[in-house]
Short mmCIF file of C-alpha atoms in Angstrom, two decimals:
data_model
loop_
_atom_site.label_atom_id
_atom_site.label_comp_id
_atom_site.label_asym_id
_atom_site.label_seq_id
_atom_site.Cartn_x
_atom_site.Cartn_y
_atom_site.Cartn_z
CA MET A 43 -21.93 -4.69 12.11
CA ARG A 44 -20.20 -1.66 10.25
CA LEU A 45 -19.25 -2.61 6.66
CA SER A 46 -16.84 0.11 6.62
CA LYS A 47 -14.85 -1.03 9.35
CA ALA A 48 -14.90 -4.72 7.85
CA TRP A 49 -13.66 -3.14 4.60
CA ILE A 50 -10.80 -1.31 6.41
CA ILE A 51 -9.69 -4.67 7.63
CA ALA A 52 -10.13 -6.43 4.27
CA SER A 53 -8.15 -3.51 2.50
CA ARG A 54 -5.48 -3.77 5.11
CA ASP A 55 -4.99 -7.50 4.39
CA PHE A 56 -4.91 -6.93 0.64
CA LYS A 57 -2.01 -4.72 1.16
CA ILE A 58 -0.08 -7.38 3.07
CA PHE A 59 -0.98 -9.99 0.66
CA ARG A 60 0.87 -7.90 -2.17
CA HIS A 61 4.06 -9.43 -0.18
CA GLN A 62 2.93 -12.91 -0.16
CA LYS A 63 3.98 -14.82 -3.17
CA ASN A 64 2.20 -18.10 -2.06
CA ILE A 65 -1.04 -16.29 -2.11
CA TRP A 66 -0.47 -14.88 -5.49
CA TYR A 67 0.49 -18.27 -6.89
CA SER A 68 -2.77 -20.00 -5.56
CA ILE A 69 -5.06 -17.11 -6.55
CA ILE A 70 -3.59 -16.90 -10.18
CA VAL A 71 -2.39 -20.28 -10.81
CA VAL A 72 -5.04 -22.67 -9.65
CA PRO A 73 -7.92 -21.04 -11.88
CA LEU A 74 -5.51 -20.76 -14.75
CA ILE A 75 -4.81 -24.39 -14.79
CA ILE A 76 -8.31 -25.47 -14.63
CA SER A 77 -9.39 -22.98 -17.35
CA ILE A 78 -6.60 -24.26 -19.49
CA ILE A 79 -5.99 -27.95 -18.71
CA PHE A 80 -9.47 -28.99 -19.08
CA PRO A 81 -9.91 -27.68 -22.54
CA LEU A 82 -6.80 -29.38 -23.49
CA ILE A 83 -7.88 -32.72 -22.27
CA LEU A 84 -11.07 -32.46 -24.49
CA GLU A 85 -8.95 -31.33 -27.38
CA PHE A 86 -6.46 -34.18 -27.22
CA ALA A 87 -8.19 -37.03 -25.33
CA GLY A 88 -8.69 -40.14 -27.42
CA ARG A 89 -7.58 -38.20 -30.52
CA ARG A 90 -6.61 -41.49 -32.23
CA THR A 91 -10.03 -43.09 -31.62
CA GLY A 92 -12.12 -40.04 -32.73
CA GLY A 93 -12.12 -38.26 -29.25
CA ILE A 94 -14.69 -38.20 -26.60
CA PRO A 95 -17.97 -39.39 -27.53
CA VAL A 96 -20.59 -36.74 -27.90
CA ALA A 97 -22.75 -38.52 -25.49
CA GLN A 98 -20.34 -38.32 -22.64
CA LEU A 99 -19.32 -34.89 -23.12
CA PRO A 100 -22.19 -33.03 -21.12
CA PRO A 101 -21.61 -35.07 -17.89
CA LEU A 102 -17.94 -34.66 -18.26
CA LEU A 103 -18.07 -30.91 -18.90
CA ASN A 104 -20.20 -30.71 -15.50
CA SER A 105 -17.52 -32.58 -13.64
CA PHE A 106 -14.83 -30.25 -15.07
CA SER A 107 -16.99 -27.26 -14.13
CA PHE A 108 -17.20 -28.76 -10.36
CA PHE A 109 -13.52 -28.28 -10.19
CA PHE A 110 -14.16 -24.51 -9.65
CA VAL A 111 -16.13 -25.49 -6.37
CA ILE A 112 -13.03 -27.49 -5.34
CA ALA A 113 -10.84 -24.45 -6.23
CA ALA A 114 -13.15 -22.28 -4.28
CA VAL A 115 -12.45 -24.24 -1.09
CA PHE A 116 -8.76 -24.69 -1.68
CA ILE A 117 -7.54 -21.31 -2.65
CA PRO A 118 -9.20 -19.24 0.35
CA ILE A 119 -7.26 -22.09 2.76
CA SER A 120 -4.03 -20.66 2.01
CA ILE A 121 -5.36 -16.89 2.17
CA ALA A 122 -7.51 -17.32 5.44
CA SER A 123 -4.84 -19.26 7.19
CA TYR A 124 -2.03 -16.61 6.42
CA SER A 125 -4.52 -13.93 7.26
CA ILE A 126 -5.33 -15.34 10.69
CA VAL A 127 -2.07 -17.40 11.67
CA GLY A 128 -0.15 -14.63 10.29
CA GLU A 129 -1.69 -12.17 12.58
CA LYS A 130 -1.10 -14.55 15.61
CA ILE A 131 2.51 -14.94 14.80
CA GLU A 132 3.05 -11.15 14.55
CA LYS A 133 0.55 -10.96 17.64
CA SER A 134 -1.12 -7.93 15.90
CA LEU A 135 -4.52 -9.04 17.07
CA GLU A 136 -4.15 -7.57 20.55
CA PRO A 137 -3.70 -3.95 19.54
CA LEU A 138 -6.40 -4.45 16.86
CA LEU A 139 -8.88 -5.79 19.60
CA ALA A 140 -8.25 -2.77 21.67
CA THR A 141 -9.76 -0.61 19.20
CA PRO A 142 -13.26 0.17 18.84
CA ILE A 143 -14.14 -2.51 16.25
CA THR A 144 -16.26 -5.68 17.00
CA ASP A 145 -15.15 -9.25 16.66
CA GLY A 146 -17.87 -9.76 13.90
CA GLU A 147 -16.32 -6.72 12.05
CA ILE A 148 -12.80 -8.16 12.26
CA LEU A 149 -14.00 -11.57 11.18
CA PHE A 150 -16.14 -10.21 8.25
CA GLY A 151 -13.22 -8.16 7.16
CA LYS A 152 -11.06 -11.36 6.90
CA THR A 153 -13.64 -13.35 5.19
CA LEU A 154 -13.98 -10.59 2.54
CA SER A 155 -10.15 -10.51 2.24
CA ALA A 156 -10.37 -14.20 1.19
CA LEU A 157 -13.69 -14.09 -0.67
CA LEU A 158 -13.02 -11.18 -3.10
CA PRO A 159 -9.74 -12.17 -4.69
CA VAL A 160 -10.65 -15.72 -4.90
CA LEU A 161 -14.19 -14.80 -6.61
CA ALA A 162 -12.30 -12.36 -8.94
CA SER A 163 -9.88 -15.15 -9.89
CA LEU A 164 -12.43 -17.82 -10.41
CA TYR A 165 -14.73 -15.68 -12.26
CA VAL A 166 -11.91 -14.83 -14.75
CA GLY A 167 -10.67 -18.35 -14.93
CA ALA A 168 -14.26 -19.71 -15.49
CA SER A 169 -14.74 -17.33 -18.31
CA ILE A 170 -11.37 -18.43 -19.87
CA PHE A 171 -12.53 -22.11 -19.26
CA MET A 172 -16.07 -21.50 -20.74
CA VAL A 173 -14.66 -19.87 -24.05
CA LEU A 174 -11.89 -22.40 -24.58
CA VAL A 175 -14.39 -25.35 -23.85
CA ASP A 176 -17.09 -23.91 -26.43
CA GLU A 177 -14.04 -23.54 -28.72
CA VAL A 178 -13.02 -26.98 -28.71
CA THR A 179 -16.60 -28.74 -28.26
CA PHE A 180 -18.53 -26.66 -30.69
CA HIS A 181 -17.69 -28.92 -33.77
CA LYS A 182 -18.90 -31.90 -31.88
CA LEU A 183 -21.88 -30.68 -29.96
CA GLY A 184 -23.05 -28.29 -32.67
CA TYR A 185 -23.99 -25.59 -29.94
CA TYR A 186 -22.03 -23.69 -27.38
CA TYR A 187 -22.22 -25.69 -24.13
CA PHE A 188 -21.39 -22.61 -21.97
CA PRO A 189 -22.78 -20.75 -20.39
CA ASN A 190 -25.64 -22.81 -19.03
CA TRP A 191 -27.73 -23.29 -15.79
CA SER A 192 -25.12 -25.72 -14.46
CA ILE A 193 -22.11 -23.34 -14.43
CA GLY A 194 -24.47 -20.53 -13.45
CA VAL A 195 -25.52 -22.23 -10.17
CA ILE A 196 -21.70 -23.14 -9.58
CA LEU A 197 -20.55 -19.57 -10.19
CA VAL A 198 -23.10 -17.58 -8.82
CA ILE A 199 -24.36 -19.88 -5.64
CA LEU A 200 -21.80 -22.74 -5.09
CA VAL A 201 -18.75 -20.92 -5.41
CA PRO A 202 -19.41 -18.09 -2.90
CA ILE A 203 -21.13 -20.73 -0.45
CA ALA A 204 -17.70 -22.84 -0.79
CA VAL A 205 -15.59 -19.94 -0.18
CA THR A 206 -17.17 -18.85 2.91
CA LEU A 207 -17.23 -22.37 4.35
CA SER A 208 -13.39 -22.79 3.71
CA VAL A 209 -12.90 -19.37 5.22
CA GLU A 210 -14.93 -20.44 8.31
CA PHE A 211 -13.26 -23.73 8.60
CA SER A 212 -9.87 -21.91 8.27
CA VAL A 213 -10.73 -19.49 11.16
CA ILE A 214 -11.48 -22.73 13.38
CA VAL A 215 -8.22 -24.31 12.40
CA SER A 216 -6.01 -21.25 12.66
CA SER A 217 -7.45 -20.92 16.28
CA ARG A 218 -5.68 -24.11 17.17
CA VAL A 219 -2.63 -24.15 15.28
CA ASN A 220 0.54 -21.90 15.29
CA ASP A 221 1.88 -21.94 11.67
CA VAL A 222 0.42 -21.35 8.34
CA ARG A 223 1.67 -24.97 7.02
CA SER A 224 -0.30 -26.80 9.78
CA ALA A 225 -3.39 -24.64 9.11
CA ASN A 226 -3.12 -25.32 5.21
CA SER A 227 -2.46 -29.05 5.97
CA TYR A 228 -5.91 -29.23 8.13
CA GLY A 229 -7.73 -27.07 5.49
CA ILE A 230 -6.80 -29.72 2.81
CA LEU A 231 -9.24 -32.13 4.65
CA MET A 232 -12.07 -30.06 3.44
CA LEU A 233 -11.10 -31.06 -0.12
CA LEU A 234 -11.96 -34.87 0.63
CA PRO A 235 -15.75 -34.67 0.31
CA LEU A 236 -15.59 -32.36 -2.69
CA GLY A 237 -13.03 -34.82 -4.22
CA GLY A 238 -15.70 -37.61 -3.44
CA ILE A 239 -18.46 -35.71 -5.10
CA TYR A 240 -16.21 -35.18 -8.17
CA LEU A 241 -15.23 -38.69 -8.33
CA ALA A 242 -18.77 -39.82 -8.05
CA GLY A 243 -19.75 -37.60 -10.88
CA GLU A 244 -16.98 -39.00 -12.94
CA LEU A 245 -17.82 -42.74 -12.17
CA GLY A 246 -21.51 -41.77 -13.19
CA LEU A 247 -22.76 -42.48 -9.47
CA ILE A 248 -24.34 -39.11 -9.35
CA SER A 249 -25.06 -36.48 -11.93
CA LEU A 250 -23.68 -32.96 -11.35
CA ASP A 251 -26.73 -31.41 -13.11
CA THR A 252 -28.52 -28.41 -11.99
CA THR A 253 -30.83 -30.15 -9.43
CA ASN A 254 -28.09 -31.83 -7.68
CA LEU A 255 -26.06 -28.88 -7.76
CA PHE A 256 -28.70 -27.05 -5.93
CA ILE A 257 -28.85 -29.90 -3.47
CA ILE A 258 -25.08 -29.60 -2.81
CA SER A 259 -25.33 -25.91 -2.46
CA GLY A 260 -28.31 -26.45 0.15
CA ILE A 261 -25.99 -28.76 2.13
CA PHE A 262 -22.92 -26.37 2.00
CA LEU A 263 -25.24 -23.57 3.16
CA ALA A 264 -26.34 -25.54 6.25
CA LEU A 265 -22.62 -26.29 6.86
CA ASP A 266 -21.90 -22.63 6.44
CA VAL A 267 -24.51 -21.54 9.03
CA ILE A 268 -23.09 -24.20 11.56
CA LEU A 269 -19.55 -23.31 11.00
CA PHE A 270 -20.47 -19.77 11.22
CA PHE A 271 -21.47 -20.03 14.89
CA VAL A 272 -18.43 -22.32 15.54
CA SER A 273 -15.92 -19.72 13.89
CA THR A 274 -17.48 -16.75 15.55
CA ALA A 275 -17.26 -18.42 19.09
CA ALA A 276 -13.64 -19.16 18.18
CA PHE A 277 -13.10 -15.57 17.34
CA ARG A 278 -14.34 -13.95 20.48
CA ARG A 279 -11.54 -11.63 21.94
CA GLU A 280 -11.37 -13.37 24.92
CA GLU A 281 -10.71 -16.40 23.46
CA ILE A 282 -8.19 -15.24 21.21
CA LEU A 283 -6.18 -13.80 24.12
CA THR A 284 -6.28 -16.33 26.39
CA LYS A 285 -6.82 -19.66 24.64
CA TRP A 286 -5.55 -19.57 21.24
CA LYS A 287 -2.19 -21.39 21.00
CA MET B 61 -8.28 16.29 39.66
CA THR B 62 -10.56 13.73 37.60
CA VAL B 63 -10.30 10.28 38.35
CA LEU B 64 -9.80 8.51 34.83
CA ILE B 65 -9.24 4.97 35.97
CA ASP B 66 -11.07 3.66 39.09
CA ALA B 67 -10.87 0.19 39.93
CA GLU B 68 -12.83 -1.49 42.95
CA ASN B 69 -11.94 -5.10 44.00
CA LEU B 70 -11.37 -6.06 40.57
CA THR B 71 -10.62 -9.81 40.16
CA LYS B 72 -9.87 -12.06 37.33
CA LYS B 73 -9.62 -16.02 37.67
CA PHE B 74 -9.04 -18.17 34.78
CA GLY B 75 -10.64 -21.42 36.08
CA ASP B 76 -9.21 -22.25 39.57
CA ILE B 77 -6.40 -19.86 39.00
CA THR B 78 -6.51 -16.32 40.34
CA ALA B 79 -4.74 -14.01 38.12
CA VAL B 80 -5.64 -10.72 39.97
CA GLU B 81 -7.34 -10.37 43.29
CA ASP B 82 -9.36 -7.53 44.79
CA LEU B 83 -7.41 -4.59 43.12
CA THR B 84 -8.60 -1.14 44.27
CA PHE B 85 -6.76 1.88 42.86
CA HIS B 86 -7.44 5.01 41.20
CA VAL B 87 -5.34 6.99 38.54
CA GLU B 88 -5.83 10.70 38.24
CA GLU B 89 -6.02 12.62 35.00
CA GLY B 90 -2.29 13.60 33.84
CA GLU B 91 -0.60 10.92 36.17
CA ILE B 92 1.64 8.49 35.24
CA PHE B 93 0.72 5.29 37.16
CA GLY B 94 3.22 2.36 37.45
CA PHE B 95 2.17 -1.19 38.05
CA LEU B 96 5.57 -2.85 39.36
CA GLY B 97 5.36 -6.54 39.70
CA PRO B 98 7.21 -9.84 38.90
CA ASN B 99 6.44 -11.95 35.95
CA GLY B 100 3.05 -13.79 36.44
CA ALA B 101 1.78 -11.13 38.91
CA GLY B 102 -1.15 -10.01 36.80
CA LYS B 103 -0.10 -6.77 35.37
CA THR B 104 -0.85 -7.70 31.63
CA THR B 105 -4.17 -9.34 32.97
CA THR B 106 -4.95 -6.01 34.76
CA ILE B 107 -4.27 -4.08 31.43
CA ARG B 108 -6.36 -6.31 29.31
CA MET B 109 -9.30 -5.99 31.62
CA LEU B 110 -9.05 -2.28 31.72
CA CYS B 111 -8.92 -2.09 27.90
CA CYS B 112 -12.02 -4.34 27.66
CA LEU B 113 -10.07 -7.06 26.05
CA ILE B 114 -10.94 -9.87 28.65
CA SER B 115 -13.65 -9.91 31.10
CA LYS B 116 -13.38 -9.45 34.80
CA THR B 117 -14.67 -12.26 37.10
CA SER B 118 -15.79 -9.92 39.95
CA GLY B 119 -15.38 -6.32 41.05
CA SER B 120 -15.82 -3.07 38.95
CA ALA B 121 -13.65 -0.62 37.25
CA ARG B 122 -14.43 2.66 35.40
CA ILE B 123 -12.39 4.19 32.69
CA ALA B 124 -13.31 7.88 32.35
CA GLY B 125 -16.73 7.06 33.90
CA TYR B 126 -17.38 4.21 31.55
CA GLU B 127 -17.97 0.88 33.15
CA ILE B 128 -15.51 -2.17 31.99
CA GLY B 129 -17.66 -5.25 31.08
CA ASN B 130 -20.76 -3.17 29.76
CA LYS B 131 -20.73 -3.97 26.00
CA ILE B 132 -21.79 -0.33 24.97
CA ASP B 133 -19.35 1.31 27.19
CA SER B 134 -16.60 -1.02 26.16
CA LEU B 135 -16.70 0.41 22.59
CA LYS B 136 -16.55 3.97 24.25
CA ILE B 137 -13.61 2.98 26.38
CA ARG B 138 -11.59 1.61 23.45
CA LYS B 139 -12.39 4.93 21.55
CA ILE B 140 -10.52 7.00 24.39
CA ILE B 141 -7.59 4.65 25.02
CA GLY B 142 -4.49 3.61 23.29
CA LEU B 143 -2.63 0.26 24.00
CA VAL B 144 0.94 -0.72 23.48
CA PRO B 145 0.97 -4.48 24.35
CA ASP B 146 3.96 -6.15 25.67
CA ASN B 147 4.31 -7.72 22.08
CA VAL B 148 4.20 -4.58 19.82
CA GLY B 149 2.02 -6.53 17.23
CA LEU B 150 2.61 -4.52 14.15
CA SER B 151 1.94 -5.75 10.76
CA GLU B 152 5.27 -6.79 9.73
CA HIS B 153 4.57 -6.77 5.96
CA LEU B 154 3.21 -3.31 6.18
CA SER B 155 5.23 -0.19 6.00
CA ALA B 156 5.47 1.99 9.20
CA TYR B 157 3.30 4.61 7.41
CA ASP B 158 0.43 2.11 6.50
CA ASN B 159 0.55 0.49 10.04
CA LEU B 160 -0.20 3.94 11.46
CA ASP B 161 -2.80 4.72 8.67
CA PHE B 162 -4.68 1.50 9.20
CA TYR B 163 -5.19 2.20 12.92
CA GLY B 164 -6.05 6.05 12.07
CA ARG B 165 -8.82 4.57 9.75
CA ILE B 166 -10.23 2.25 12.32
CA TYR B 167 -10.62 5.19 14.79
CA ASP B 168 -12.26 7.38 12.04
CA CYS B 169 -9.62 9.88 11.85
CA THR B 170 -10.05 11.93 8.73
CA ASP B 171 -7.50 11.90 5.93
CA THR B 172 -5.93 15.27 7.19
CA GLN B 173 -5.99 14.13 10.75
CA ARG B 174 -4.16 10.95 9.87
CA LYS B 175 -1.58 12.49 7.74
CA GLU B 176 -0.86 15.18 10.30
CA SER B 177 -0.74 12.72 13.09
CA ILE B 178 1.54 10.29 11.24
CA GLN B 179 3.82 12.74 10.33
CA ARG B 180 4.18 14.36 13.71
CA PHE B 181 4.54 11.27 15.73
CA LEU B 182 7.00 9.57 13.19
CA GLU B 183 9.06 12.79 13.28
CA MET B 184 9.08 12.96 17.12
CA LEU B 185 10.21 9.39 17.26
CA GLY B 186 12.78 9.80 14.46
CA LEU B 187 11.27 7.37 12.22
CA TRP B 188 9.84 9.85 9.49
CA GLU B 189 12.62 8.97 7.17
CA LYS B 190 11.95 5.28 7.41
CA ARG B 191 8.03 5.59 6.94
CA ASN B 192 7.97 3.68 3.49
CA PHE B 193 10.03 0.84 5.10
CA LEU B 194 8.21 -2.58 6.08
CA ALA B 195 7.70 -2.70 9.86
CA GLY B 196 9.33 -6.23 9.77
CA THR B 197 12.61 -4.63 8.83
CA PHE B 198 12.82 -2.40 11.88
CA SER B 199 14.84 -3.04 15.05
CA LYS B 200 13.14 -3.80 18.42
CA GLY B 201 13.50 -0.24 19.62
CA MET B 202 12.00 1.13 16.34
CA LYS B 203 9.20 -1.14 16.43
CA GLN B 204 8.41 -0.18 19.94
CA LYS B 205 8.49 3.61 19.13
CA LEU B 206 6.26 2.68 16.10
CA ALA B 207 3.86 0.86 18.55
CA ILE B 208 3.68 3.73 20.56
CA ALA B 209 2.91 6.29 17.77
CA ARG B 210 0.24 3.62 16.74
CA ALA B 211 -1.42 3.73 20.16
CA LEU B 212 -1.47 7.60 19.88
CA ILE B 213 -2.65 8.14 16.45
CA HIS B 214 -6.36 9.02 17.66
CA ASP B 215 -5.08 11.31 20.47
CA PRO B 216 -6.34 9.19 23.25
CA GLN B 217 -7.01 10.29 26.81
CA ILE B 218 -5.45 7.35 28.49
CA LEU B 219 -2.54 5.38 27.41
CA PHE B 220 -1.83 1.89 28.44
CA LEU B 221 1.78 0.76 28.17
CA ASP B 222 2.57 -3.00 28.93
CA GLU B 223 6.39 -3.33 29.62
CA PRO B 224 7.19 -0.55 26.99
CA THR B 225 11.04 -0.62 27.33
CA VAL B 226 11.80 -4.50 27.93
CA ASN B 227 14.33 -5.93 25.58
CA LEU B 228 15.27 -2.45 24.38
CA ASP B 229 19.01 -1.15 24.39
CA PRO B 230 19.74 1.60 27.12
CA GLU B 231 19.57 4.40 24.43
CA SER B 232 16.17 3.37 22.97
CA ALA B 233 14.82 2.69 26.48
CA LYS B 234 15.99 6.26 27.25
CA THR B 235 14.22 7.61 24.36
CA VAL B 236 11.04 5.83 25.06
CA ARG B 237 11.01 7.29 28.63
CA GLU B 238 11.49 10.58 27.57
CA PHE B 239 8.67 10.30 25.14
CA ILE B 240 6.72 9.26 27.97
CA LEU B 241 7.44 12.07 29.98
CA ASP B 242 6.72 14.31 26.96
CA LEU B 243 3.34 12.80 27.02
CA LYS B 244 2.78 13.62 30.56
CA LYS B 245 3.50 17.34 29.53
CA GLN B 246 0.64 17.05 27.19
CA LYS B 247 -1.65 16.05 30.21
CA LYS B 248 -2.00 12.51 28.88
CA THR B 249 -2.78 9.87 31.73
CA ILE B 250 -0.60 6.79 31.49
CA PHE B 251 -0.75 3.46 32.77
CA LEU B 252 2.59 1.54 32.69
CA ASN B 253 3.24 -1.79 33.42
CA THR B 254 7.01 -2.56 34.22
CA HIS B 255 9.29 -4.63 36.40
CA ASN B 256 12.10 -2.13 35.94
CA LEU B 257 12.25 -0.25 39.34
CA ASP B 258 14.37 2.34 38.21
CA GLU B 259 12.05 3.18 35.46
CA ALA B 260 9.17 3.29 37.61
CA GLN B 261 11.07 5.52 40.19
CA ARG B 262 12.04 8.02 37.40
CA ILE B 263 8.73 8.49 35.57
CA CYS B 264 5.88 7.23 37.59
CA ASP B 265 3.84 9.83 39.83
CA LYS B 266 2.49 7.00 41.78
CA ILE B 267 3.34 3.16 41.87
CA GLY B 268 1.30 0.28 42.71
CA ILE B 269 2.96 -2.98 43.57
CA LEU B 270 1.25 -6.13 42.40
CA ASN B 271 1.74 -9.80 42.97
CA THR B 272 -1.67 -10.94 42.24
CA LYS B 273 -3.00 -8.78 45.03
CA LEU B 274 -2.17 -5.06 45.17
CA ARG B 275 0.45 -5.17 47.93
CA ALA B 276 1.08 -1.41 48.37
CA ILE B 277 0.38 1.84 46.48
CA GLY B 278 1.76 5.18 46.63
CA THR B 279 4.60 7.48 45.42
CA SER B 280 8.00 5.98 45.27
CA GLN B 281 9.06 7.86 48.48
CA GLU B 282 5.91 6.66 50.27
CA LEU B 283 6.80 3.05 49.31
CA GLU B 284 10.31 3.34 50.58
CA GLN B 285 9.33 4.77 53.85
CA SER B 286 6.63 2.11 54.27
CA VAL B 287 9.46 -0.57 54.75
CA SER B 288 10.24 -0.21 58.32
CA GLY B 289 13.80 0.00 59.32
CA ARG B 290 17.08 1.15 57.84
CA LYS B 291 20.27 0.01 57.35
CA THR B 292 23.60 0.74 59.07
CA VAL B 293 26.78 0.05 56.91
CA ILE B 294 30.12 0.11 59.08
CA VAL B 295 33.55 -0.06 57.46
CA LEU B 296 36.25 -1.57 59.52
CA GLU B 297 39.81 -1.80 58.92
CA GLN B 298 39.60 -5.42 59.11
CA VAL B 299 36.69 -8.00 59.86
CA ASN B 300 37.68 -10.91 61.85
CA ASP B 301 35.88 -14.08 63.46
CA VAL B 302 36.22 -12.27 67.03
CA ILE B 303 34.32 -9.11 65.69
CA LEU B 304 31.53 -11.21 63.96
CA SER B 305 30.93 -13.53 66.86
CA THR B 306 30.65 -10.38 69.19
CA LEU B 307 28.10 -8.72 66.85
CA LYS B 308 26.10 -12.05 66.44
CA LYS B 309 25.68 -11.90 70.23
CA LEU B 310 24.00 -8.66 69.97
CA LEU B 311 21.17 -10.29 67.80
CA LEU B 312 21.34 -7.70 65.00
CA ARG B 313 18.83 -8.21 62.35
CA ASN B 314 20.06 -9.39 58.89
CA LEU B 315 23.75 -9.04 59.90
CA THR B 316 26.00 -9.37 56.93
CA SER B 317 29.54 -8.91 56.23
CA ASP B 318 31.47 -8.37 52.72
CA GLY B 319 34.95 -7.91 53.01
CA ASN B 320 35.70 -5.13 55.48
CA LYS B 321 32.03 -4.03 55.58
CA ILE B 322 29.33 -5.02 57.92
CA THR B 323 25.79 -4.33 57.29
CA PHE B 324 22.50 -4.81 59.58
CA ASP B 325 18.98 -3.47 59.80
CA VAL B 326 18.40 -0.61 62.56
CA VAL B 327 15.12 0.68 63.78
CA ASP B 328 16.72 3.65 66.04
CA PRO B 329 20.41 4.27 64.44
CA ASP B 330 21.28 6.80 67.28
CA LYS B 331 20.82 4.13 70.00
CA GLU B 332 21.65 0.82 68.25
CA ASN B 333 24.80 1.92 66.37
CA SER B 334 26.60 3.46 69.54
CA ALA B 335 26.20 -0.08 71.36
CA VAL B 336 27.34 -1.94 68.20
CA VAL B 337 30.53 0.36 67.65
CA GLU B 338 31.37 -0.01 71.52
CA ALA B 339 31.19 -3.76 71.08
CA ILE B 340 33.43 -3.67 67.85
CA VAL B 341 35.99 -1.64 69.66
CA LEU B 342 35.90 -3.74 72.73
CA ALA B 343 36.51 -6.79 70.37
CA GLY B 344 39.59 -5.07 68.99
CA GLY B 345 38.19 -3.51 65.71
CA HIS B 346 38.94 -0.09 64.09
CA VAL B 347 36.01 1.67 62.73
CA ARG B 348 36.71 3.70 59.70
CA THR B 349 33.18 4.96 58.76
CA ILE B 350 29.54 4.63 59.83
CA ASN B 351 26.78 5.12 57.39
CA VAL B 352 23.08 4.89 57.91
CA VAL B 353 21.05 4.25 54.70
CA GLY B 354 17.39 4.27 54.24
CA SER B 355 15.27 1.63 52.40
CA THR B 356 15.13 1.85 48.80
CA LEU B 357 12.19 1.22 46.36
CA GLU B 358 13.89 -2.21 45.61
CA ASP B 359 13.76 -3.03 49.20
CA ALA B 360 10.17 -2.11 49.54
CA TYR B 361 9.39 -4.03 46.13
CA LEU B 362 11.17 -7.08 47.37
CA LYS B 363 9.59 -7.13 50.74
CA LEU B 364 6.11 -6.59 49.51
CA VAL B 365 6.03 -8.95 46.51
CA ARG B 366 7.40 -11.74 49.09
CA THR B 367 4.57 -11.23 51.83
#
């Protein structure tokens, strides 16, 4: 695996993304909404009745933080789907596969092109989120809630794992469909289990504390490994040229 | 002459379907080799095998001495070849310049090499002025030219072209053909898939006729001569039923009439034509002209792909 080759693929994709408004919207808008909407909810929810009780704030903030994991799965779907289905539509993979580059280098390049902008946007969004949340909760809690171990685990461990999972899933889906919209629709299925975890957290069925976040990270990592083998099998050049729809 | 492409009993099967079977041929350095065949004959499959894009089922092939199917050799082969697939496969949201620059980087060309090659090829193909336009805005002909430039960016020894003039207007097709001939002058070895007989005849040194199996191989002239028999074309003042029934009695091969013209296959025109003319005259016909024409590449092609 030559990282330089993967980087050439990724940087070409970045150039292509410059012309894709949909990708820009999802990269910029989704983290921005999370980072602004939740602090606003905290500021205005239950204002007449004295606001959200202090005891409920930590689990609620942990649940809100989990939205960055959901975004980490959601945003790469559109990028990876476009990146791979777009190549299928333009039939630009065949000449690329005829060059001295390996399938793994192409796939890793595609992963980087989805991973890096998403991580950058989520980290910027999370920074805004933490500052605003601290701003609106400090007077109640008496301390700055963020940064803490939970958001650290989310941003440093869970988000990169979730982005990778999403890219791998998108590769598998993209090998079976012929348009970006279908790829996106299938990709949305990935959000269901995450939505379930978030709801369970909101309903108090599980606590999204550091320990549970580590467990979720472990499960995601295991899924990452499984999907890595499935996606690399789907991304073999002979498969691409003869079996991809 | 060095043999650059050497295939021996090369076969590819997709499940129970045989795409190509027992291909044995070789292409020498600096040669333009044309693969002629109908749709589904296995031309693209052959190119894909030779470019190490898909595996072979059996047989062997060497490109510049490197074995296809061998993982290490495959990377070496892909360094010394350029491919223009049947679908040009450009990144439509990149400019013409960026499309070429990307491939130059993949092939490890230096900044200077890339800049020089991109300018040279875009100027040669008349696209330099449009280098900053997105490839998606180009016409089919321009895209085809850009795809050829892309395949040449690393100065490959061998160029594989899969139907490079299909769907092009006559002027663009001519430009592409002239460019291919220019490449021959630069000693490039070219493997060309086409179903355009005229194109094959004009630019190929050697032609293989393929329909799953390799039906024949040789120069255009050799293929024409390989089809036995010639045609006699007799123009009469008037063709009537009496003349036609008389000729039918002579059991001429592939006898056809079109207006006042009669055509049939002959093996020995000197002997056969005099008997035919005599029969026509006896039936009351008046002969204006007699011509004997040889088989064309089209005749050879049609005969060979149908066998």
